[in-house]
PDB file of C-alpha atoms in Angstrom:
ATOM      1  CA  MET F   2     -42.443 -36.890  22.976  1.00 44.00           C
ATOM      2  CA  LYS F   3     -43.761 -33.739  24.692  1.00 48.00           C
ATOM      3  CA  ILE F   4     -44.527 -31.024  22.174  1.00 47.00           C
ATOM      4  CA  ILE F   5     -43.251 -27.535  23.070  1.00 51.00           C
ATOM      5  CA  ASN F   6     -45.963 -24.915  23.381  1.00 57.00           C
ATOM      6  CA  ARG F   7     -46.433 -23.229  20.004  1.00 56.00           C
ATOM      7  CA  ASN F   8     -46.546 -19.696  21.411  1.00 56.00           C
ATOM      8  CA  THR F   9     -43.309 -20.288  23.292  1.00 55.00           C
ATOM      9  CA  LEU F  10     -41.594 -21.411  20.088  1.00 52.00           C
ATOM     10  CA  LEU F  11     -42.897 -18.411  18.165  1.00 53.00           C
ATOM     11  CA  CYS F  12     -41.531 -16.043  20.804  1.00 55.00           C
ATOM     12  CA  LEU F  13     -38.187 -17.848  20.737  1.00 54.00           C
ATOM     13  CA  ILE F  14     -38.027 -17.545  16.943  1.00 53.00           C
ATOM     14  CA  GLY F  15     -38.773 -13.835  17.172  1.00 55.00           C
ATOM     15  CA  VAL F  16     -35.991 -13.221  19.687  1.00 53.00           C
ATOM     16  CA  MET F  17     -33.467 -15.201  17.661  1.00 53.00           C
ATOM     17  CA  THR F  18     -34.449 -13.463  14.423  1.00 52.00           C
ATOM     18  CA  LEU F  19     -33.950 -10.038  15.987  1.00 51.00           C
ATOM     19  CA  ALA F  20     -30.595 -11.107  17.422  1.00 49.00           C
ATOM     20  CA  SER F  21     -29.415 -12.442  14.074  1.00 48.00           C
ATOM     21  CA  CYS F  22     -30.441  -9.270  12.244  1.00 48.00           C
ATOM     22  CA  ALA F  23     -28.883  -6.900  14.766  1.00 45.00           C
ATOM     23  CA  SER F  24     -25.668  -5.236  13.626  1.00 44.00           C
ATOM     24  CA  ARG F  25     -22.836  -4.105  15.763  1.00 49.00           C
ATOM     25  CA  LYS F  26     -22.725  -0.486  16.787  1.00 50.00           C
ATOM     26  CA  GLU F  27     -21.443   1.742  14.013  1.00 60.00           C
ATOM     27  CA  PHE F  28     -18.572   4.147  14.657  1.00 66.00           C
ATOM     28  CA  VAL F  29     -19.641   7.547  15.881  1.00 75.00           C
ATOM     29  CA  TYR F  30     -17.202  10.307  15.045  1.00 81.00           C
ATOM     30  CA  LEU F  31     -17.042  13.508  17.081  1.00 79.00           C
ATOM     31  CA  GLU F  32     -20.054  12.423  19.122  1.00 82.00           C
ATOM     32  CA  ASP F  33     -19.501  15.100  21.785  1.00 79.00           C
ATOM     33  CA  MET F  34     -20.062  17.952  19.311  1.00 80.00           C
ATOM     34  CA  LYS F  35     -23.273  19.863  20.006  1.00 82.00           C
ATOM     35  CA  SER F  36     -25.640  20.977  17.279  1.00 83.00           C
ATOM     36  CA  GLY F  37     -25.753  24.725  16.735  1.00 83.00           C
ATOM     37  CA  LEU F  38     -22.514  25.498  18.578  1.00 80.00           C
ATOM     38  CA  TYR F  39     -19.481  27.035  16.875  1.00 81.00           C
ATOM     39  CA  TYR F  40     -16.049  25.457  16.997  1.00 77.00           C
ATOM     40  CA  PRO F  41     -12.859  27.303  15.982  1.00 75.00           C
ATOM     41  CA  ILE F  42     -11.014  26.460  12.768  1.00 76.00           C
ATOM     42  CA  ASP F  43      -7.236  26.585  12.444  1.00 70.00           C
ATOM     43  CA  LYS F  44      -6.783  28.819   9.410  1.00 68.00           C
ATOM     44  CA  LYS F  45      -3.038  29.164   9.984  1.00 74.00           C
ATOM     45  CA  HIS F  46      -2.125  25.646   8.905  1.00 80.00           C
ATOM     46  CA  ASP F  47       1.173  25.854   7.038  1.00 85.00           C
ATOM     47  CA  PRO F  48       3.058  22.709   5.913  1.00 89.00           C
ATOM     48  CA  ILE F  49       6.645  22.239   7.045  1.00 91.00           C
ATOM     49  CA  VAL F  50       9.409  21.379   4.593  1.00 93.00           C
ATOM     50  CA  HIS F  51      11.301  18.101   5.099  1.00 91.00           C
ATOM     51  CA  ARG F  52      14.274  16.440   3.472  1.00 90.00           C
ATOM     52  CA  ASP F  53      13.479  14.751   0.140  1.00 89.00           C
ATOM     53  CA  ASP F  54      10.562  17.102  -0.464  1.00 92.00           C
ATOM     54  CA  ARG F  55      10.285  18.501  -3.955  1.00 93.00           C
ATOM     55  CA  LEU F  56       9.304  22.139  -4.086  1.00 94.00           C
ATOM     56  CA  SER F  57       7.679  24.013  -6.913  1.00 93.00           C
ATOM     57  CA  ILE F  58       9.000  27.593  -6.765  1.00 94.00           C
ATOM     58  CA  THR F  59       7.797  30.252  -9.166  1.00 93.00           C
ATOM     59  CA  VAL F  60       8.932  33.881  -9.286  1.00 95.00           C
ATOM     60  CA  ASN F  61       6.849  36.500 -11.076  1.00 94.00           C
ATOM     61  CA  SER F  62       7.345  40.203 -11.725  1.00 92.00           C
ATOM     62  CA  LYS F  63       5.667  43.151 -13.453  1.00 91.00           C
ATOM     63  CA  ASN F  64       8.540  42.864 -15.904  1.00 90.00           C
ATOM     64  CA  PRO F  65       8.463  39.140 -16.899  1.00 88.00           C
ATOM     65  CA  GLU F  66      11.987  39.194 -18.321  1.00 89.00           C
ATOM     66  CA  LEU F  67      13.410  40.015 -14.866  1.00 91.00           C
ATOM     67  CA  ALA F  68      11.925  36.827 -13.413  1.00 92.00           C
ATOM     68  CA  ILE F  69      13.219  34.522 -16.131  1.00 91.00           C
ATOM     69  CA  PRO F  70      16.577  33.711 -14.456  1.00 91.00           C
ATOM     70  CA  PHE F  71      14.728  32.505 -11.343  1.00 92.00           C
ATOM     71  CA  ASN F  72      12.474  30.135 -13.288  1.00 87.00           C
ATOM     72  CA  VAL F  73      14.985  28.137 -15.325  1.00 70.00           C
ATOM     73  CA  GLN F  74      13.482  24.845 -14.080  1.00 59.00           C
ATOM     74  CA  GLY F  75      10.081  25.953 -15.312  1.00 47.00           C
ATOM     75  CA  GLY F  76      11.149  25.905 -18.969  1.00 46.00           C
ATOM     76  CA  SER F  77      13.104  27.799 -21.611  1.00 47.00           C
ATOM     77  CA  TYR F  78      12.517  31.257 -22.992  1.00 47.00           C
ATOM     78  CA  GLN F  79      12.970  33.196 -26.217  1.00 44.00           C
ATOM     79  CA  VAL F  80      12.938  36.833 -27.347  1.00 42.00           C
ATOM     80  CA  ASN F  81      10.273  37.565 -29.952  1.00 47.00           C
ATOM     81  CA  SER F  82      10.726  39.868 -32.950  1.00 43.00           C
ATOM     82  CA  ASP F  83       8.838  42.639 -31.161  1.00 48.00           C
ATOM     83  CA  GLY F  84      11.201  42.476 -28.196  1.00 44.00           C
ATOM     84  CA  THR F  85       8.859  40.677 -25.831  1.00 48.00           C
ATOM     85  CA  VAL F  86       9.954  37.621 -23.911  1.00 47.00           C
ATOM     86  CA  ALA F  87       8.006  34.362 -24.104  1.00 51.00           C
ATOM     87  CA  THR F  88       8.505  31.223 -22.039  1.00 51.00           C
ATOM     88  CA  SER F  89       7.874  27.665 -23.156  1.00 49.00           C
ATOM     89  CA  SER F  90       7.206  25.329 -20.259  1.00 47.00           C
ATOM     90  CA  SER F  91       8.488  21.772 -20.083  1.00 45.00           C
ATOM     91  CA  SER F  92       6.360  19.322 -18.110  1.00 45.00           C
ATOM     92  CA  SER F  93       9.306  17.010 -17.390  1.00 47.00           C
ATOM     93  CA  GLN F  94      11.344  19.868 -15.954  1.00 44.00           C
ATOM     94  CA  ARG F  95       8.402  21.315 -14.052  1.00 47.00           C
ATOM     95  CA  GLU F  96       7.610  17.982 -12.381  1.00 54.00           C
ATOM     96  CA  LYS F  97      11.125  17.686 -10.952  1.00 76.00           C
ATOM     97  CA  GLY F  98      11.006  20.847  -8.886  1.00 88.00           C
ATOM     98  CA  TYR F  99      13.693  21.635  -6.326  1.00 94.00           C
ATOM     99  CA  ARG F 100      14.646  18.631  -4.213  1.00 94.00           C
ATOM    100  CA  VAL F 101      15.509  19.281  -0.569  1.00 95.00           C
ATOM    101  CA  ASP F 102      18.805  17.429  -0.058  1.00 94.00           C
ATOM    102  CA  ILE F 103      19.983  15.432   2.946  1.00 92.00           C
ATOM    103  CA  ASN F 104      21.286  18.615   4.563  1.00 94.00           C
ATOM    104  CA  GLY F 105      17.945  20.357   4.173  1.00 94.00           C
ATOM    105  CA  ASN F 106      19.085  22.662   1.379  1.00 96.00           C
ATOM    106  CA  ILE F 107      17.965  23.556  -2.118  1.00 95.00           C
ATOM    107  CA  GLU F 108      20.065  25.216  -4.800  1.00 94.00           C
ATOM    108  CA  PHE F 109      18.103  28.065  -6.294  1.00 94.00           C
ATOM    109  CA  PRO F 110      19.058  30.004  -9.458  1.00 92.00           C
ATOM    110  CA  MET F 111      20.883  33.279  -8.831  1.00 91.00           C
ATOM    111  CA  LEU F 112      20.561  32.927  -5.045  1.00 94.00           C
ATOM    112  CA  GLY F 113      22.627  29.771  -4.553  1.00 93.00           C
ATOM    113  CA  VAL F 114      22.145  27.374  -1.611  1.00 95.00           C
ATOM    114  CA  ILE F 115      19.195  28.056   0.686  1.00 96.00           C
ATOM    115  CA  HIS F 116      18.465  26.067   3.845  1.00 97.00           C
ATOM    116  CA  VAL F 117      14.724  25.294   3.940  1.00 96.00           C
ATOM    117  CA  GLU F 118      14.279  22.187   6.110  1.00 93.00           C
ATOM    118  CA  GLY F 119      12.055  22.844   9.101  1.00 91.00           C
ATOM    119  CA  MET F 120      10.616  26.013   7.590  1.00 94.00           C
ATOM    120  CA  THR F 121       6.981  26.463   6.681  1.00 93.00           C
ATOM    121  CA  LEU F 122       6.087  27.191   3.067  1.00 94.00           C
ATOM    122  CA  ASN F 123       5.371  30.812   3.995  1.00 95.00           C
ATOM    123  CA  GLU F 124       8.787  31.142   5.606  1.00 96.00           C
ATOM    124  CA  VAL F 125      10.507  29.711   2.514  1.00 97.00           C
ATOM    125  CA  THR F 126       8.535  32.150   0.386  1.00 96.00           C
ATOM    126  CA  GLU F 127       9.673  35.112   2.486  1.00 97.00           C
ATOM    127  CA  VAL F 128      13.325  34.017   2.491  1.00 97.00           C
ATOM    128  CA  ILE F 129      13.447  33.777  -1.309  1.00 97.00           C
ATOM    129  CA  ARG F 130      11.506  37.007  -1.758  1.00 96.00           C
ATOM    130  CA  ASN F 131      13.778  38.951   0.607  1.00 96.00           C
ATOM    131  CA  ARG F 132      16.964  37.641  -1.019  1.00 96.00           C
ATOM    132  CA  ILE F 133      15.733  38.684  -4.447  1.00 96.00           C
ATOM    133  CA  ILE F 134      14.987  42.176  -3.130  1.00 95.00           C
ATOM    134  CA  GLU F 135      18.276  42.435  -1.227  1.00 95.00           C
ATOM    135  CA  GLY F 136      20.186  41.442  -4.356  1.00 94.00           C
ATOM    136  CA  ASN F 137      18.458  44.235  -6.313  1.00 93.00           C
ATOM    137  CA  TYR F 138      17.192  41.734  -8.869  1.00 94.00           C
ATOM    138  CA  ILE F 139      13.485  42.621  -8.606  1.00 94.00           C
ATOM    139  CA  LYS F 140      11.949  45.361  -6.451  1.00 91.00           C
ATOM    140  CA  ASN F 141       8.637  43.644  -5.714  1.00 92.00           C
ATOM    141  CA  PRO F 142       8.748  39.957  -6.705  1.00 95.00           C
ATOM    142  CA  LEU F 143       5.809  37.591  -6.339  1.00 95.00           C
ATOM    143  CA  VAL F 144       7.022  34.207  -5.073  1.00 96.00           C
ATOM    144  CA  MET F 145       4.904  31.051  -4.882  1.00 94.00           C
ATOM    145  CA  VAL F 146       6.118  27.858  -3.176  1.00 94.00           C
ATOM    146  CA  GLU F 147       4.295  24.508  -3.123  1.00 93.00           C
ATOM    147  CA  ILE F 148       5.134  20.923  -2.151  1.00 92.00           C
ATOM    148  CA  MET F 149       4.966  18.711  -5.236  1.00 92.00           C
ATOM    149  CA  ASN F 150       5.210  15.249  -3.658  1.00 90.00           C
ATOM    150  CA  PHE F 151       2.951  15.527  -0.597  1.00 92.00           C
ATOM    151  CA  LYS F 152       2.222  12.061   0.749  1.00 93.00           C
ATOM    152  CA  TYR F 153       1.110  10.247   3.890  1.00 95.00           C
ATOM    153  CA  THR F 154       0.589   6.622   4.933  1.00 97.00           C
ATOM    154  CA  VAL F 155      -2.459   5.017   6.582  1.00 97.00           C
ATOM    155  CA  MET F 156      -1.983   1.665   8.343  1.00 95.00           C
ATOM    156  CA  GLY F 157      -3.734  -0.646  10.772  1.00 94.00           C
ATOM    157  CA  ALA F 158      -7.454  -1.294  11.115  1.00 94.00           C
ATOM    158  CA  VAL F 159      -8.593   0.437   7.919  1.00 94.00           C
ATOM    159  CA  ARG F 160     -10.104  -1.108   4.820  1.00 94.00           C
ATOM    160  CA  SER F 161      -7.535   0.108   2.300  1.00 95.00           C
ATOM    161  CA  PRO F 162      -4.140   0.804   3.909  1.00 95.00           C
ATOM    162  CA  GLY F 163      -1.312   2.290   1.913  1.00 95.00           C
ATOM    163  CA  THR F 164       0.601   5.412   0.978  1.00 95.00           C
ATOM    164  CA  LYS F 165      -1.461   8.199  -0.526  1.00 93.00           C
ATOM    165  CA  ARG F 166      -0.151  10.993  -2.765  1.00 91.00           C
ATOM    166  CA  VAL F 167      -2.282  14.087  -3.100  1.00 87.00           C
ATOM    167  CA  GLU F 168      -2.306  17.412  -4.840  1.00 83.00           C
ATOM    168  CA  GLY F 169      -2.070  20.296  -2.433  1.00 81.00           C
ATOM    169  CA  ASP F 170      -0.995  20.094   1.181  1.00 84.00           C
ATOM    170  CA  ARG F 171      -4.125  20.555   3.296  1.00 88.00           C
ATOM    171  CA  VAL F 172      -5.216  17.056   4.355  1.00 92.00           C
ATOM    172  CA  THR F 173      -6.934  16.304   7.669  1.00 93.00           C
ATOM    173  CA  ILE F 174      -6.674  13.074   9.638  1.00 95.00           C
ATOM    174  CA  LEU F 175     -10.371  12.408   8.919  1.00 94.00           C
ATOM    175  CA  GLU F 176      -9.796  12.849   5.188  1.00 95.00           C
ATOM    176  CA  ALA F 177      -6.844  10.450   5.396  1.00 95.00           C
ATOM    177  CA  ILE F 178      -8.994   7.767   7.060  1.00 95.00           C
ATOM    178  CA  ALA F 179     -11.762   8.315   4.521  1.00 94.00           C
ATOM    179  CA  SER F 180      -9.274   7.917   1.660  1.00 94.00           C
ATOM    180  CA  ALA F 181      -8.282   4.563   3.197  1.00 94.00           C
ATOM    181  CA  GLY F 182     -11.857   3.286   2.960  1.00 94.00           C
ATOM    182  CA  ASP F 183     -12.843   4.191   6.547  1.00 93.00           C
ATOM    183  CA  LEU F 184     -12.230   2.090   9.680  1.00 93.00           C
ATOM    184  CA  ASN F 185     -12.564  -1.661   9.980  1.00 92.00           C
ATOM    185  CA  THR F 186     -15.041  -3.108  12.471  1.00 88.00           C
ATOM    186  CA  ASN F 187     -12.145  -3.985  14.796  1.00 89.00           C
ATOM    187  CA  ALA F 188     -10.755  -0.428  14.951  1.00 92.00           C
ATOM    188  CA  ALA F 189     -10.128   1.226  18.308  1.00 92.00           C
ATOM    189  CA  THR F 190     -11.468   4.715  17.625  1.00 91.00           C
ATOM    190  CA  ASP F 191      -9.765   6.099  20.747  1.00 92.00           C
ATOM    191  CA  ARG F 192      -6.314   4.815  19.719  1.00 92.00           C
ATOM    192  CA  VAL F 193      -5.607   6.487  16.382  1.00 95.00           C
ATOM    193  CA  ALA F 194      -1.967   7.523  16.229  1.00 96.00           C
ATOM    194  CA  VAL F 195      -0.058   9.912  13.997  1.00 97.00           C
ATOM    195  CA  ILE F 196       3.684   9.313  13.757  1.00 96.00           C
ATOM    196  CA  ARG F 197       5.504  12.449  12.648  1.00 94.00           C
ATOM    197  CA  GLU F 198       9.071  13.349  11.750  1.00 88.00           C
ATOM    198  CA  VAL F 199      10.290  16.291  13.814  1.00 84.00           C
ATOM    199  CA  GLY F 200      13.842  17.279  12.946  1.00 78.00           C
ATOM    200  CA  GLU F 201      16.071  14.278  13.665  1.00 82.00           C
ATOM    201  CA  THR F 202      13.405  12.472  15.698  1.00 89.00           C
ATOM    202  CA  ARG F 203       9.933  10.952  15.402  1.00 92.00           C
ATOM    203  CA  GLN F 204       7.014  11.694  17.688  1.00 94.00           C
ATOM    204  CA  ILE F 205       3.709   9.884  18.159  1.00 95.00           C
ATOM    205  CA  TYR F 206       0.377  11.532  18.955  1.00 96.00           C
ATOM    206  CA  HIS F 207      -2.751   9.588  19.942  1.00 95.00           C
ATOM    207  CA  HIS F 208      -6.295  10.688  19.123  1.00 95.00           C
ATOM    208  CA  ASP F 209      -9.869   9.803  19.999  1.00 94.00           C
ATOM    209  CA  LEU F 210     -12.017  10.134  16.883  1.00 93.00           C
ATOM    210  CA  SER F 211     -15.179  10.358  18.971  1.00 91.00           C
ATOM    211  CA  SER F 212     -14.020  13.563  20.660  1.00 92.00           C
ATOM    212  CA  ARG F 213     -14.077  17.124  19.344  1.00 90.00           C
ATOM    213  CA  LYS F 214     -10.615  17.556  20.903  1.00 92.00           C
ATOM    214  CA  LEU F 215      -9.412  16.022  17.652  1.00 92.00           C
ATOM    215  CA  PHE F 216      -9.708  19.489  16.102  1.00 91.00           C
ATOM    216  CA  GLU F 217      -7.210  20.846  18.648  1.00 90.00           C
ATOM    217  CA  SER F 218      -4.509  18.309  17.813  1.00 92.00           C
ATOM    218  CA  PRO F 219      -1.332  19.500  16.042  1.00 91.00           C
ATOM    219  CA  CYS F 220      -1.918  16.486  13.783  1.00 92.00           C
ATOM    220  CA  PHE F 221      -5.466  17.310  12.705  1.00 94.00           C
ATOM    221  CA  TYR F 222      -3.852  18.657   9.539  1.00 93.00           C
ATOM    222  CA  LEU F 223      -1.290  16.135   8.348  1.00 94.00           C
ATOM    223  CA  GLN F 224       2.270  17.047   7.472  1.00 92.00           C
ATOM    224  CA  GLN F 225       4.442  15.571   4.755  1.00 91.00           C
ATOM    225  CA  ASN F 226       5.341  11.888   5.388  1.00 92.00           C
ATOM    226  CA  ASP F 227       3.008  11.478   8.389  1.00 95.00           C
ATOM    227  CA  ILE F 228       1.974   7.919   9.270  1.00 96.00           C
ATOM    228  CA  VAL F 229      -1.585   7.383  10.505  1.00 97.00           C
ATOM    229  CA  TYR F 230      -1.892   4.133  12.463  1.00 97.00           C
ATOM    230  CA  VAL F 231      -5.294   2.874  13.640  1.00 95.00           C
ATOM    231  CA  GLU F 232      -4.883   0.348  16.431  1.00 94.00           C
ATOM    232  CA  PRO F 233      -7.151  -2.738  16.427  1.00 93.00           C
ATOM    233  CA  LYS F 234      -9.277  -3.579  19.467  1.00 86.00           C
ATOM    234  CA  TYR F 235      -7.651  -6.975  19.726  1.00 73.00           C
ATOM    235  CA  LYS F 236      -4.287  -8.359  18.707  1.00 61.00           C
ATOM    236  CA  LYS F 237      -5.352 -11.414  16.717  1.00 57.00           C
ATOM    237  CA  ARG F 238      -6.779 -10.248  13.430  1.00 51.00           C
ATOM    238  CA  ASP F 239     -10.456 -10.944  12.741  1.00 54.00           C
ATOM    239  CA  THR F 240     -11.020 -12.803  16.033  1.00 54.00           C
ATOM    240  CA  GLU F 241     -14.036 -10.706  16.942  1.00 54.00           C
ATOM    241  CA  ASP F 242     -15.340 -10.799  13.377  1.00 58.00           C
ATOM    242  CA  ASN F 243     -15.148 -14.597  13.293  1.00 60.00           C
ATOM    243  CA  ILE F 244     -16.969 -14.921  16.624  1.00 61.00           C
ATOM    244  CA  TYR F 245     -19.701 -12.604  15.369  1.00 58.00           C
ATOM    245  CA  ARG F 246     -19.948 -14.436  12.038  1.00 60.00           C
ATOM    246  CA  TYR F 247     -20.147 -17.914  13.579  1.00 62.00           C
ATOM    247  CA  SER F 248     -22.622 -16.873  16.284  1.00 65.00           C
ATOM    248  CA  THR F 249     -24.882 -15.280  13.670  1.00 65.00           C
ATOM    249  CA  TRP F 250     -24.676 -18.419  11.539  1.00 65.00           C
ATOM    250  CA  GLY F 251     -25.514 -20.558  14.576  1.00 67.00           C
ATOM    251  CA  ILE F 252     -28.547 -18.445  15.460  1.00 71.00           C
ATOM    252  CA  SER F 253     -29.794 -18.574  11.882  1.00 70.00           C
ATOM    253  CA  LEU F 254     -29.384 -22.357  11.793  1.00 69.00           C
ATOM    254  CA  SER F 255     -31.221 -22.743  15.095  1.00 71.00           C
ATOM    255  CA  THR F 256     -34.056 -20.570  13.825  1.00 72.00           C
ATOM    256  CA  SER F 257     -34.365 -22.686  10.687  1.00 71.00           C
ATOM    257  CA  ILE F 258     -34.461 -25.937  12.688  1.00 76.00           C
ATOM    258  CA  ILE F 259     -37.175 -24.615  15.011  1.00 73.00           C
ATOM    259  CA  SER F 260     -39.210 -23.366  12.047  1.00 71.00           C
ATOM    260  CA  LEU F 261     -38.963 -26.789  10.427  1.00 70.00           C
ATOM    261  CA  TYR F 262     -39.972 -28.449  13.700  1.00 68.00           C
ATOM    262  CA  LEU F 263     -43.053 -26.251  13.939  1.00 70.00           C
ATOM    263  CA  LEU F 264     -44.018 -27.058  10.380  1.00 67.00           C
ATOM    264  CA  LEU F 265     -43.672 -30.787  10.932  1.00 65.00           C
ATOM    265  CA  SER F 266     -45.599 -30.561  14.200  1.00 69.00           C
ATOM    266  CA  ASN F 267     -48.513 -28.928  12.433  1.00 68.00           C
ATOM    267  CA  LEU F 268     -48.472 -31.517   9.645  1.00 64.00           C
ATOM    268  CA  LEU F 269     -48.477 -34.466  12.087  1.00 64.00           C
ATOM    269  CA  LYS F 270     -51.422 -33.181  14.110  1.00 62.00           C
TER     270      LYS F 270
END
């Protein structure tokens, strides 16, 4: 049997070893951003209120006793012997908040029914503040409104899909993907969709994570109940991964066989 030139075999082993060790290209986010340049930040992000949201609403005043009727869900109160008013909070009551009903309304103490669906948190704050002033309850009330049950869902080609609940309401699409364990190897980085409820409809927005235009999207900051869907590059799950895995295994096996052949060739000389 004709023995293959040793140098040729060594070169072949080197090529196969490099091929087997090579990894697929990693994802590159925002690759068109330039170092040293400045990019604008949207500081005006303000979450929008939806049905089934639960709102935490707190009213404060220079005279605490005047604000008590507006904070009945925050706990009970009592008058001390010195005439001061003290409140005792209840965690179970505080966690409930004010639920936005199917008609987009909340029922607020003293002010009655208020329509809040579709408003931003700042707009809800101003509506409540103005009604308190107009009713001559408090001259200069301090009103704070927050969403208590902010959540979003991440699906598709990510490592840990699911619904995420967070404190606060300022979550970016990149933070959402990171919280889902980052992208899978089969993710299409230019086909990342956000499905959003807008009034009585749903809209879908597509994004390219490699482009800085992501910052300009109305979905860069997520809204309540948004769905982030990362499309896969191929329809059949893990097809590309299996091809890569089997080809790597085949190359490794071939390398081992050639190495063994070389060893035996040297021993038989």
